[in-house]
Short mmCIF file of C-alpha atoms in Angstrom, two decimals:
data_model
loop_
_atom_site.label_atom_id
_atom_site.label_comp_id
_atom_site.label_asym_id
_atom_site.label_seq_id
_atom_site.Cartn_x
_atom_site.Cartn_y
_atom_site.Cartn_z
CA MET K 283 -0.06 0.49 0.49
CA ASN K 284 1.16 3.11 -0.64
CA PHE K 285 1.28 6.38 1.67
CA VAL K 286 -1.48 8.21 -0.71
CA GLN K 287 -3.55 4.77 -0.58
CA ALA K 288 -2.78 4.67 3.24
CA ILE K 289 -4.02 8.31 3.56
CA GLN K 290 -7.32 7.63 1.70
CA THR K 291 -8.17 4.46 3.38
CA LEU K 292 -7.23 6.47 6.82
CA GLN K 293 -9.89 8.80 6.11
CA ALA K 294 -12.13 6.73 4.85
CA ALA K 295 -11.91 4.54 7.75
CA ASP K 296 -12.29 8.15 9.27
CA ALA K 297 -15.51 8.12 8.67
CA ALA K 298 -17.01 5.10 8.78
CA LEU K 299 -16.02 5.05 12.24
CA ASN K 300 -17.16 8.57 14.06
CA ALA K 301 -20.54 7.82 12.41
CA SER K 302 -20.07 5.12 14.39
CA ARG K 303 -21.20 6.94 17.73
CA PRO K 304 -17.14 5.42 19.57
CA LEU K 305 -16.36 5.18 22.57
CA PRO K 306 -15.75 6.88 24.43
CA PHE K 307 -16.02 10.19 22.17
CA PRO K 308 -15.36 10.75 18.29
CA VAL K 309 -12.19 11.98 17.63
CA PRO K 310 -11.21 12.59 14.08
CA VAL K 311 -8.08 12.34 12.90
CA SER K 312 -8.72 15.06 10.34
CA GLY K 313 -4.71 16.38 9.97
CA LEU K 314 -2.49 14.15 11.67
CA GLU K 315 -3.47 11.46 8.61
CA ALA K 316 0.10 11.36 7.67
CA VAL K 317 1.99 10.91 11.17
CA VAL K 318 0.08 7.83 11.30
CA ALA K 319 0.14 6.22 7.82
CA GLY K 320 3.63 6.89 8.16
CA THR K 321 3.70 5.68 11.99
CA VAL K 322 1.49 2.30 10.76
CA LEU K 323 3.48 1.59 7.42
CA GLY K 324 7.22 1.80 8.81
CA LEU K 325 6.10 -0.58 11.98
CA GLU K 326 6.97 -4.15 11.51
CA ARG K 327 3.55 -5.88 12.20
CA GLY K 328 4.43 -7.87 15.30
CA ASP K 329 5.55 -4.44 16.32
CA TRP K 330 3.33 -3.02 19.34
CA TRP K 331 1.77 0.24 18.46
CA VAL K 332 -0.46 2.31 21.08
CA PRO K 333 -2.60 4.84 19.47
CA GLY K 334 -4.67 7.68 21.31
CA LEU K 335 -7.99 8.27 20.38
CA ARG K 336 -7.58 9.81 17.72
CA GLU K 337 -5.33 7.95 15.68
CA ARG K 338 -6.80 4.65 17.04
CA VAL K 339 -8.33 4.16 12.91
CA GLY K 340 -4.75 4.02 11.96
CA ALA K 341 -5.16 0.21 12.84
CA VAL K 342 -7.50 -0.29 9.43
CA LEU K 343 -3.72 -0.30 8.32
CA ARG K 344 -3.38 -3.31 10.07
CA ASP K 345 -6.55 -5.39 8.83
CA PRO K 346 -9.13 -5.42 11.87
CA PRO K 347 -12.28 -3.82 10.51
CA VAL K 348 -13.31 -0.12 11.97
CA ASP K 349 -16.41 -2.22 13.96
CA ARG K 350 -13.12 -4.02 16.18
CA LEU K 351 -12.14 -0.20 16.81
CA VAL K 352 -15.93 1.71 17.94
CA ASN K 353 -15.15 0.78 21.63
CA ALA K 354 -11.26 2.37 22.23
CA ALA K 355 -10.38 0.59 25.88
CA SER K 356 -10.98 -2.81 23.87
CA GLY K 357 -7.71 -2.57 21.79
CA ALA K 358 -6.75 -5.31 18.97
CA LYS K 359 -4.46 -7.84 20.11
CA PRO K 360 -4.09 -10.29 17.46
CA TYR K 361 -3.13 -6.32 15.40
CA LYS K 362 -0.48 -5.55 18.19
CA VAL K 363 -3.05 -2.13 18.95
CA ALA K 364 -2.99 -1.65 22.30
CA PRO K 365 -5.88 0.10 23.82
CA ALA K 366 -6.85 4.20 22.65
CA ASP K 367 -6.15 5.51 26.04
CA THR K 368 -7.48 8.78 26.82
CA ALA K 369 -4.70 9.91 29.15
CA PRO K 370 -2.09 10.53 25.81
CA ALA K 371 1.04 10.74 28.49
CA LEU K 372 0.29 7.21 30.31
CA ARG K 373 -0.25 5.32 27.17
CA ALA K 374 3.59 6.77 26.62
CA LEU K 375 4.72 4.23 30.08
CA THR K 376 2.21 1.61 27.76
CA ALA K 377 4.42 2.06 24.93
CA VAL K 378 8.06 1.21 27.09
CA GLY K 379 5.90 -2.02 29.07
CA LEU K 380 4.90 -3.42 25.57
CA ALA K 381 8.91 -3.03 24.71
CA ALA K 382 10.64 -4.39 27.65
CA ALA K 383 7.76 -6.83 27.25
CA ASN K 384 9.34 -7.99 23.82
CA PRO K 385 12.89 -7.03 23.81
CA ALA K 386 13.24 -8.35 20.31
CA ARG K 387 10.41 -5.37 18.82
CA CYS K 388 9.65 -2.43 18.91
CA ALA K 389 6.57 -0.17 20.63
CA ALA K 390 5.21 3.45 18.95
CA VAL K 391 3.00 5.15 20.62
CA HIS K 392 1.24 8.50 20.02
CA LEU K 393 1.46 11.70 21.91
CA GLY K 394 0.20 15.40 20.76
CA ILE K 395 1.98 17.72 22.68
CA GLY K 396 -0.66 18.38 25.67
CA SER K 397 1.43 15.07 26.85
CA VAL K 398 5.09 16.32 27.26
CA ALA K 399 3.66 18.39 30.26
CA ASP K 400 2.88 15.10 32.08
CA GLY K 401 4.83 13.54 34.71
CA ALA K 402 4.59 10.12 32.87
CA PHE K 403 5.48 11.67 29.57
CA HIS K 404 9.05 12.28 31.55
CA GLU K 405 8.60 9.31 33.75
CA ALA K 406 8.64 6.85 30.52
CA LEU K 407 11.08 9.17 28.68
CA ASN K 408 13.48 7.75 32.15
CA LEU K 409 12.38 4.28 31.57
CA ALA K 410 13.05 3.74 28.16
CA ALA K 411 16.54 5.78 28.32
CA LEU K 412 17.29 3.18 31.70
CA GLN K 413 16.30 -0.15 30.26
CA GLN K 414 17.86 0.51 26.49
CA VAL K 415 14.42 -1.11 25.54
CA ASN K 416 12.98 -0.02 21.81
CA VAL K 417 10.27 1.85 21.64
CA LEU K 418 9.40 5.23 19.71
CA PHE K 419 7.98 7.63 20.28
CA VAL K 420 5.87 9.76 17.96
CA VAL K 421 5.63 13.25 19.33
CA ALA K 422 2.97 15.23 16.97
CA VAL K 423 3.58 19.59 17.43
CA HIS K 424 0.56 20.87 15.59
CA PRO K 425 -2.10 23.61 16.48
CA LEU K 426 -5.02 22.27 18.52
CA GLY K 427 -7.72 25.04 17.62
CA GLU K 428 -9.92 27.15 19.15
CA ASN K 429 -11.54 24.66 20.87
CA ALA K 430 -8.98 23.84 22.83
CA PRO K 431 -6.57 26.54 23.55
CA LEU K 432 -3.77 25.54 25.83
CA GLY K 433 -0.83 27.70 27.03
CA ARG K 434 2.85 26.98 26.67
CA GLN K 435 2.97 22.87 28.35
CA SER K 436 6.84 23.03 28.88
CA ALA K 437 9.61 25.23 28.77
CA ALA K 438 11.40 22.86 26.27
CA SER K 439 10.66 21.34 22.99
CA PRO K 440 9.87 17.43 23.50
CA SER K 441 12.85 16.59 21.02
CA ALA K 442 15.44 18.30 24.36
CA LEU K 443 13.71 16.29 26.88
CA ALA K 444 14.53 13.47 25.17
CA THR K 445 17.64 14.07 24.06
CA ALA K 446 17.96 15.28 28.06
CA TYR K 447 16.90 11.47 28.71
CA GLY K 448 19.51 10.11 26.36
CA ILE K 449 17.07 8.87 23.39
CA ALA K 450 18.33 9.75 20.23
CA THR K 451 15.53 11.97 18.10
CA THR K 452 13.94 13.24 14.35
CA THR K 453 12.90 16.26 13.63
CA VAL K 454 10.52 15.76 10.19
CA ASP K 455 7.64 17.19 8.81
CA GLY K 456 4.30 15.57 10.00
CA SER K 457 2.25 16.54 6.57
CA SER K 458 4.21 14.16 4.61
CA ALA K 459 4.13 10.28 5.79
CA LYS K 460 6.80 9.30 3.10
CA ASP K 461 9.24 11.84 5.75
CA VAL K 462 7.07 9.98 8.47
CA HIS K 463 7.88 6.32 7.49
CA VAL K 464 11.49 7.06 6.82
CA ALA K 465 12.33 8.35 10.52
CA VAL K 466 10.30 5.41 11.79
CA THR K 467 11.63 2.45 9.98
CA ALA K 468 15.53 4.69 10.45
CA ALA K 469 14.62 4.68 14.13
CA ARG K 470 12.92 1.44 14.12
CA ALA K 471 16.56 -0.26 12.48
CA ALA K 472 18.22 2.23 15.03
#
């Protein structure tokens, strides 16, 4: 599947998911399609993927049906998709745990800029660095719009925080699924 097809698949699945009254509430993937497609396509099938509510529709790129995604709390274990927790920074700890449980694989977690101010995010970075687990923290830095007016959440960028914990970082244009894919593939290989 190429990136254009992946994004089209995500958009169609997103419309179907949000029409199905997803639990706990609908959160469209709009604006993050390239980040989600690039990340999921950059992982191997045996790698765990830990999406948020907004990103969970990306699971369709791993073949579960859309109706399997209606309840975010159920996840899709056979497809290595963790439940979409409403506590973003706690997802980071979940990803670290999944990566620690199987050192031969990796786990990728989706986070937003608001997550970096949460203590659990810092705990996850620290634990990942201490245990040297194969976890990818995918942090989308994008404007949230007037419905979620947030002031500055952190005194440092997400990459500066990760670097402070000794974690390698890469910054890419999140509107390019190819750039995200290349970064995820390279990080996974490292």
